[in-house]
Coordinates of C-alpha atoms and ligand atoms in Angstrom, one line a residue:
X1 CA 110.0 24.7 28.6
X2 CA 108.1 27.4 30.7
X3 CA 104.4 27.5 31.1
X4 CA 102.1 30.0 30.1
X5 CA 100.6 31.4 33.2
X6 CA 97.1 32.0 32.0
X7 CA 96.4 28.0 29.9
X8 CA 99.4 25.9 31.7
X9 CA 100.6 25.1 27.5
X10 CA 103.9 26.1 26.7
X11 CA 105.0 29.6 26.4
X12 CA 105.9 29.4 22.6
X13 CA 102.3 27.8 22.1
X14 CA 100.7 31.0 23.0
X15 CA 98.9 32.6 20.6
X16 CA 100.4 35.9 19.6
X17 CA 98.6 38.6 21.3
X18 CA 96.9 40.8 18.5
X19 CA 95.6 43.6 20.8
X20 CA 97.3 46.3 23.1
X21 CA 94.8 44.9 26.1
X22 CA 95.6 41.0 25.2
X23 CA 99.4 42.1 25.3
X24 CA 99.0 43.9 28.6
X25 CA 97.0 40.9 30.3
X26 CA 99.4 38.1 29.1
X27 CA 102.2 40.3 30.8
X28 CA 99.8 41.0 33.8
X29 CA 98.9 37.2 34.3
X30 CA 103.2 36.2 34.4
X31 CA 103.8 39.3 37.1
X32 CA 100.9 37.8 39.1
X33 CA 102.8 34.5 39.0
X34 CA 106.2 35.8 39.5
X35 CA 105.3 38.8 42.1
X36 CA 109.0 39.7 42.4
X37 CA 107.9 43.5 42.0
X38 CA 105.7 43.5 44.8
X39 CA 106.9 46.6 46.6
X40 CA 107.8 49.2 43.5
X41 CA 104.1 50.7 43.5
X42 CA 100.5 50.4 43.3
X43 CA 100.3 48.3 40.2
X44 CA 101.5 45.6 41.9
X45 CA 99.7 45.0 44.7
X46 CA 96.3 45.8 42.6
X47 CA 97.8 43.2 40.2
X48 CA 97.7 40.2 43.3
X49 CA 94.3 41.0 44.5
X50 CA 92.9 39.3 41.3
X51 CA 93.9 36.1 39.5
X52 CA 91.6 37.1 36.2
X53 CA 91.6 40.1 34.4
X54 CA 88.8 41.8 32.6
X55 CA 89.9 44.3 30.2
X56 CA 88.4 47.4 32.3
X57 CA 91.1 45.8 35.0
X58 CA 93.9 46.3 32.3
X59 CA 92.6 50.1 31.8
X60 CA 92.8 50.4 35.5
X61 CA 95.7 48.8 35.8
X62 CA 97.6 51.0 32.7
X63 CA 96.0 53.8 34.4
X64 CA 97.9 53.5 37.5
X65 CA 101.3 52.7 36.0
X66 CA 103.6 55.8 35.8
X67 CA 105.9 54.7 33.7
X68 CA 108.7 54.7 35.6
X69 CA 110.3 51.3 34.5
X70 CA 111.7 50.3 37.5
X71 CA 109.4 46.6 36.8
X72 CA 111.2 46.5 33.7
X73 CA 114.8 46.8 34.7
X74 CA 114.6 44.6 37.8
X75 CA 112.6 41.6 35.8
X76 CA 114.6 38.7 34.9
X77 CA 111.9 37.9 32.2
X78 CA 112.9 40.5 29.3
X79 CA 113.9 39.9 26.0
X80 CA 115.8 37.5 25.3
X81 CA 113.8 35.5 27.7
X82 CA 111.0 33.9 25.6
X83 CA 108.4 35.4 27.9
X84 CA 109.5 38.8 26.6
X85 CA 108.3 40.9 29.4
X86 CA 108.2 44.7 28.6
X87 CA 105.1 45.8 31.3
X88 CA 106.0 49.8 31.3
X89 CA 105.8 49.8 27.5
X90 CA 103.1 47.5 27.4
X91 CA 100.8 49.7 30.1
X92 CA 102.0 52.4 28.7
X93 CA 100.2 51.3 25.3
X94 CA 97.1 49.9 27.0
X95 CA 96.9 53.7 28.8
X96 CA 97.2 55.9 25.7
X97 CA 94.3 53.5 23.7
X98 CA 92.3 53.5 26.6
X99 CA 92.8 57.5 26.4
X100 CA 92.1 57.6 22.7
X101 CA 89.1 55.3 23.4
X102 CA 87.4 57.9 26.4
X103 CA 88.4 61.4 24.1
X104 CA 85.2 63.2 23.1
X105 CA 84.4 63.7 20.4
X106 CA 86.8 60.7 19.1
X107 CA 88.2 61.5 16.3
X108 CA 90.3 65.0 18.0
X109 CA 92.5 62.4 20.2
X110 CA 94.5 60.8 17.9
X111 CA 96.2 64.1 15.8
X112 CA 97.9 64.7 18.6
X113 CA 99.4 61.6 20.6
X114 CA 100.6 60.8 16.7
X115 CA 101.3 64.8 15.5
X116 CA 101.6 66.3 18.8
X117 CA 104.5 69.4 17.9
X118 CA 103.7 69.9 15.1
X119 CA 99.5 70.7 15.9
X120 CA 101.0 72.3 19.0
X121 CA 103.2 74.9 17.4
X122 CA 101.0 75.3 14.4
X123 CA 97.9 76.2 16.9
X124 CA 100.0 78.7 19.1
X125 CA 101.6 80.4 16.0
X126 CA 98.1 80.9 14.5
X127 CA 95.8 81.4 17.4
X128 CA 98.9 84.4 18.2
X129 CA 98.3 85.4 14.9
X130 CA 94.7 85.8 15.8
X131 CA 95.5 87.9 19.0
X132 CA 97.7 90.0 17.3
X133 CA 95.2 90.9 14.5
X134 CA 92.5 91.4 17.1
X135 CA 95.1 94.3 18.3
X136 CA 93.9 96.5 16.2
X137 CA 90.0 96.7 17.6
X138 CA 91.4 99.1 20.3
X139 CA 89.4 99.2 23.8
X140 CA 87.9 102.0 24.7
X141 CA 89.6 102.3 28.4
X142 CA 91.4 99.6 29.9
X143 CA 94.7 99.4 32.3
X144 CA 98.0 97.3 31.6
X145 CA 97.2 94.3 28.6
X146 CA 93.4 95.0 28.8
X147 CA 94.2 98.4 27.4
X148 CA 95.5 95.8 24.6
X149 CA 92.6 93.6 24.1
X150 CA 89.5 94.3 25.7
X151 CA 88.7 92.5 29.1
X152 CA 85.4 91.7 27.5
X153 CA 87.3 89.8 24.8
X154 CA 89.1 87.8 26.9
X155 CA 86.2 86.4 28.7
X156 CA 84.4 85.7 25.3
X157 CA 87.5 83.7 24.3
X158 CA 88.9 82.1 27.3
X159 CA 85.6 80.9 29.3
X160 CA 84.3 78.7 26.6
X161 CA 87.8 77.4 26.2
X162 CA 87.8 76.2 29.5
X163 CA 84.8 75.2 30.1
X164 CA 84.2 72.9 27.1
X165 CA 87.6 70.9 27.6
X166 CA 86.3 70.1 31.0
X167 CA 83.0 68.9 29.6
X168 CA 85.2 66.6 27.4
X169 CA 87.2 65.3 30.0
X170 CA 84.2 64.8 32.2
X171 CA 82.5 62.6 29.8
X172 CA 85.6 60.6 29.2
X173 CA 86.0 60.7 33.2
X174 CA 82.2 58.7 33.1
X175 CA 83.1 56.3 30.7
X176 CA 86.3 55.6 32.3
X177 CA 84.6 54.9 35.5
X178 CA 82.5 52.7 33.7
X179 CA 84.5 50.4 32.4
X180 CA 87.0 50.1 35.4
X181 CA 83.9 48.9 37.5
X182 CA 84.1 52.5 39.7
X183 CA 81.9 52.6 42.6
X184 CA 79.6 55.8 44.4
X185 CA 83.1 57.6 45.8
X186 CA 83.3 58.6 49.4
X187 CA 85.6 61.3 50.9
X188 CA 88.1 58.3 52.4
X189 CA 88.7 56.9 49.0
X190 CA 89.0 60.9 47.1
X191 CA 91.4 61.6 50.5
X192 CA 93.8 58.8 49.9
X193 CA 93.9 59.3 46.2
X194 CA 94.9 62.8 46.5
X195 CA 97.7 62.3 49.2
X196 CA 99.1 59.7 46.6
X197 CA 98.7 61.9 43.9
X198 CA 100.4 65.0 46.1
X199 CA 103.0 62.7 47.2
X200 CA 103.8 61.3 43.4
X201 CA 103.7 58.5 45.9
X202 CA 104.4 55.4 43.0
X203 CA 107.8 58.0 41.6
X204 CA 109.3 57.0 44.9
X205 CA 110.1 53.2 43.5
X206 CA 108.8 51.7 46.8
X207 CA 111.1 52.9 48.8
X208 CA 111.2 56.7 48.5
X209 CA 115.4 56.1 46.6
X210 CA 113.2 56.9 43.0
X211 CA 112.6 55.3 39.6
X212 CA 115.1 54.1 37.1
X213 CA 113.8 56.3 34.1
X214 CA 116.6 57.7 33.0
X215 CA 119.1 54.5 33.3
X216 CA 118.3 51.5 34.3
X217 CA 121.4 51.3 37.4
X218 CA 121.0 54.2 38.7
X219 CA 117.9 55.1 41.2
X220 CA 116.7 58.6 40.7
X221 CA 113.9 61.1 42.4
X222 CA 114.9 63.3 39.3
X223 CA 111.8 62.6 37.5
X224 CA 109.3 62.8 40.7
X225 CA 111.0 66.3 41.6
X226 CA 110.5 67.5 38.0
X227 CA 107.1 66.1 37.7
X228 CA 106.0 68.0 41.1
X229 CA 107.7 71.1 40.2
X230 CA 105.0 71.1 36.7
X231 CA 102.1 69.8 38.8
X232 CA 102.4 72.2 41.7
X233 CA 103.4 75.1 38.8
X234 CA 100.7 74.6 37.5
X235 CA 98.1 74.4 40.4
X236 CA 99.6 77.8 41.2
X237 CA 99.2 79.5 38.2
X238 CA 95.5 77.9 38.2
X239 CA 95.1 79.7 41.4
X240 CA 96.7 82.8 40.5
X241 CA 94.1 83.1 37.9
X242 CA 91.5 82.0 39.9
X243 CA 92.6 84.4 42.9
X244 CA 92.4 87.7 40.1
X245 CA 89.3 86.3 38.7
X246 CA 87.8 86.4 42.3
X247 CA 89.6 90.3 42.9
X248 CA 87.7 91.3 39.6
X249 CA 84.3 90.4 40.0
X250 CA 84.0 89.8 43.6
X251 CA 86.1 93.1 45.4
X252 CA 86.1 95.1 42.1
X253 CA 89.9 95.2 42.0
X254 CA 90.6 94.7 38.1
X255 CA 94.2 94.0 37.0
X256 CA 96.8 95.2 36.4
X257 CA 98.2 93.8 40.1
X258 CA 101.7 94.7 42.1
X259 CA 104.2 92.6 42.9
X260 CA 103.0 91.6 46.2
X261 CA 99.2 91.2 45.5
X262 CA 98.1 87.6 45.6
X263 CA 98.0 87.0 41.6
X264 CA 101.6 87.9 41.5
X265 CA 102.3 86.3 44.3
X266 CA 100.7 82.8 43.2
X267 CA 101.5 83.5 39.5
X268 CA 105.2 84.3 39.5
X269 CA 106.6 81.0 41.5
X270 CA 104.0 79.2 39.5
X271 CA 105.5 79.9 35.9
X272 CA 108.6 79.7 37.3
X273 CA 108.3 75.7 38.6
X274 CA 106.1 75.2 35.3
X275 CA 109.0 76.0 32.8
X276 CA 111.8 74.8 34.8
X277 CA 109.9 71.5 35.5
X278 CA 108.6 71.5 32.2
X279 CA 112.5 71.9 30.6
X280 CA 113.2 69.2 33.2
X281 CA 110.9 66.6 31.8
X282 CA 111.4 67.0 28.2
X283 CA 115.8 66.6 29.0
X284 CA 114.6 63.4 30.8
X285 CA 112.6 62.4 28.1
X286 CA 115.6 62.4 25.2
X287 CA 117.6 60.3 28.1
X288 CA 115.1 57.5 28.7
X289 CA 114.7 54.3 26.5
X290 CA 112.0 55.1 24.2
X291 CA 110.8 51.5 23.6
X292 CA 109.9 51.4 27.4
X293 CA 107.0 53.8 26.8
X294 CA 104.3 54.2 23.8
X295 CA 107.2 54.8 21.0
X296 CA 104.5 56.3 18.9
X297 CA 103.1 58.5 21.4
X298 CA 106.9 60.1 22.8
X299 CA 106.3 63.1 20.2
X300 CA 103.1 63.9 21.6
X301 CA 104.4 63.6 25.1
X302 CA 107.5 65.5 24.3
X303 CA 105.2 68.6 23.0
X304 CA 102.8 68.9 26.0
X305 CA 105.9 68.9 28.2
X306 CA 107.2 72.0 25.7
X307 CA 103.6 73.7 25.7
X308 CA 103.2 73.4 29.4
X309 CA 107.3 75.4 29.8
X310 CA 106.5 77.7 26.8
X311 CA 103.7 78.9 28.7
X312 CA 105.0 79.0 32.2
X313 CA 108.1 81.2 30.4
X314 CA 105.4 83.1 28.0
X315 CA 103.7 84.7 30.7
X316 CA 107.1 85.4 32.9
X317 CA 108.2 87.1 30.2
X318 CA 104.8 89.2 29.6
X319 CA 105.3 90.0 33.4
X320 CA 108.6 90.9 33.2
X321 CA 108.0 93.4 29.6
X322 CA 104.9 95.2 31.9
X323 CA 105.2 98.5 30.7
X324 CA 107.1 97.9 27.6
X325 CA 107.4 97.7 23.8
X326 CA 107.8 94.0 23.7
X327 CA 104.1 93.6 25.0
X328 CA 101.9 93.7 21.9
X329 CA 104.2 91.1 20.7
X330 CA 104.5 88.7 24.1
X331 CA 100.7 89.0 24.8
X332 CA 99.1 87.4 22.0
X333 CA 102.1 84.6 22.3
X334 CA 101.1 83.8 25.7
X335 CA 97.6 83.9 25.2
X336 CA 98.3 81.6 21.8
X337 CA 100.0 79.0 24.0
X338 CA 97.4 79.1 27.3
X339 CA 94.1 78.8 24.7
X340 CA 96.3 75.8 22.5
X341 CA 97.3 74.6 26.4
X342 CA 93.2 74.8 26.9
X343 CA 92.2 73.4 23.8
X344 CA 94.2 70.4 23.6
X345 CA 93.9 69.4 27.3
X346 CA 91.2 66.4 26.5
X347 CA 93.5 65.3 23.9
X348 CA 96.9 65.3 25.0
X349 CA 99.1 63.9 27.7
X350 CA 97.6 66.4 30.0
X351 CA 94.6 64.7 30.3
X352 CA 96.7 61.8 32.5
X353 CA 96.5 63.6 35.7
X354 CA 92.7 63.1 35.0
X355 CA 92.9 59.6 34.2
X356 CA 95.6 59.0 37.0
X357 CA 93.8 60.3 39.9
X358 CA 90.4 58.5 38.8
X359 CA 92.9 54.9 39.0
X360 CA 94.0 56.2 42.7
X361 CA 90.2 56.7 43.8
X362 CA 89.4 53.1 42.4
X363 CA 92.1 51.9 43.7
X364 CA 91.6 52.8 47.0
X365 CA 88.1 51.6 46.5
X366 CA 89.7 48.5 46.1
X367 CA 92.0 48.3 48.7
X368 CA 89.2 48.9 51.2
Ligands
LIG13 S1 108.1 42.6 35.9 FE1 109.2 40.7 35.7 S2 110.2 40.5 37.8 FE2 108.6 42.0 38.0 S3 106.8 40.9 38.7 FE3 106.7 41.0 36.4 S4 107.7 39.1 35.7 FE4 108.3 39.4 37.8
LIG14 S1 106.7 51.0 35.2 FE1 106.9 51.6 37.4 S2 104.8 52.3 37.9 FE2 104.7 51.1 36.0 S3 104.2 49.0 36.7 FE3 106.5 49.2 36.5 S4 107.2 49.7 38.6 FE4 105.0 50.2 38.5

């Protein structure tokens, strides 16, 4: 009969693991024993530089995971086997707790892994609603939408809505850190974290011929290419905001901009990787297994990869009815989905790149 890894009794003498963690670190200590996986990506590796796990190395190690199952479909250990090993869906588990656990305030995390279309699509619909109402307090002067809603109104709206989600996340950040063991950060370790993260370096299944997510025979970089297209959409459209925020205050140049002025510029190939990549990642998501993730969470998941396209396409659209009747309608929808996209940030599946990029910094920490 086989062993268990961790107490040398028999596998079906084992306890039942009655926590996410427990589950996680029973799977952990087998891989560490077997160590067939070696190469697929940074779990791995982080996995064989330790022979005990604490549960802040389970958080670290769910937070470094990206789900991309390859482990799974090459292990010779899944069910049937009696060791029953699952290790995407089981860090995937471990990661959205450990997520749920860091969210402040607490209690606005778990709506929306559980609820997450439905709060999504209630929020834009109403906070539209909101925008569209607001219509009728008519600026005084004002060019392009700020001749819609007021410029001041904006700024009311949108700076505490982006500033208090990054408070949230930055106190989950600290906690995180925390618990993982993090250490004072130097540029070395932020440098080779963010070349992983530019790279989706652990997508690449080890060696650069991609995951299994969609089907477990067949070796993709389907889901890295979509995953960049969002990431890098969105950095774009983050500084294509950033760039007209900077034009406003800084060379008095207030919008509306032309096609070739550097918020355009930015903007336009921004939204456009955002909703493709966006569409992309939701098709891949009705194609993969659902048990290999958190099956409670994939509604949540599914509806930040909507919210993130819907706004990418919302604001394309609002570019591309400039000038026309379709704007009073089009505006408040895309301000509705960027302030829901704002507000549920600390709460939602976004918050991962967060999480994910903290793991690469500690694990670099590690590594050195
Ligand atoms: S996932 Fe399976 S094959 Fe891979 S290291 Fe773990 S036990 Fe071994
Ligand atoms: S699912 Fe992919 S990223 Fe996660 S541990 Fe397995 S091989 Fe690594």
């Amino acid at each position: 009969m086989p062993l268990d890894h961790a107490t040398q009794t028999p596998a079906s003498d084992t306890p039942a693991a009655d926590t996410l963690t427990d589950e996680a670190r029973r799977q952990i200590e087998i891989c560490n024993a077997c160590r067939y996986c070696e190469g697929y990506c940074s779990v791995f590796p982080a996995i064989t530089r330790q022979r005990a796990f604490a549960d802040g190395d389970i958080t670290q190690l769910a937070n470094l995971c990206h789900n991309c199952r390859g482990c799974y479909y090459a292990c010779q250990y899944t069910e049937p086997h009696e060791f029953a090993i699952n290790l995407p869906k089981a860090l995937a588990e471990a990661r959205a707790e450990s997520w749920e656990r860091f969210a402040w305030p607490g209690f606005l995390a778990g709506p929306f892994h559980r609820s997450g279309v439905a709060i999504a699509v209630a929020l834009i619909v109403g906070l539209a609603a909101l925008f569209w109402a607001a219509q009728a307090l008519k600026p005084d002067g004002g060019e392009g939408f700020y001749a819609i809603l007021s410029h001041t109104m904006m700024i009311t709206i949108f700076t505490p809505a982006f500033l208090l989600p990054l408070l949230a996340i930055f106190v989950g950040l600290r906690a995180y850190w925390k618990e993982v063991g993090g250490e004072p950060v130097s540029l070395a370790h932020l440098k080779a974290a963010f070349v992983d993260a530019a790279k989706l370096k652990n997508l690449s299944g080890g060696a650069a011929e991609g995951c299994n997510f969609e089907k477990g025979d067949r070796f993709t970089n389907v889901r890295r290419w979509h995953h960049q297209a969002v990431m890098y959409g969105f950095l774009l459209c983050f500084a294509s905001t950033g760039s007209a925020t900077l034009m406003h205050y800084l060379f008095d140049m207030p919008a509306p901009y032309g096609l070739f002025s550097l918020p355009k510029l930015l903007g336009i190939p921004g939204g456009l990787l955002l909703t493709l990549g966006g569409l992309g990642m939701a098709v891949l998501k009705t194609r993969g297994e659902k048990d290999l993730g958190a099956p409670a969470l994939w509604g949540g998941e599914m509806a930040f990869v909507l919210l993130l396209s819907f706004t990418g396409g919302s604001g394309l659209a609002l570019y591309a009815a400039t000038g026309t009747a379709a704007v009073p309608v089009l505006l408040p929808l895309h301000l509705g989905a960027v302030l829901t996209f704002f507000l549920l940030t600390p709460y939602s599946k976004m918050v991962h790149g967060f999480f994910r990029l903290a793991a690469l910094v500690r694990d670099a920490q590690q590594k050195s």
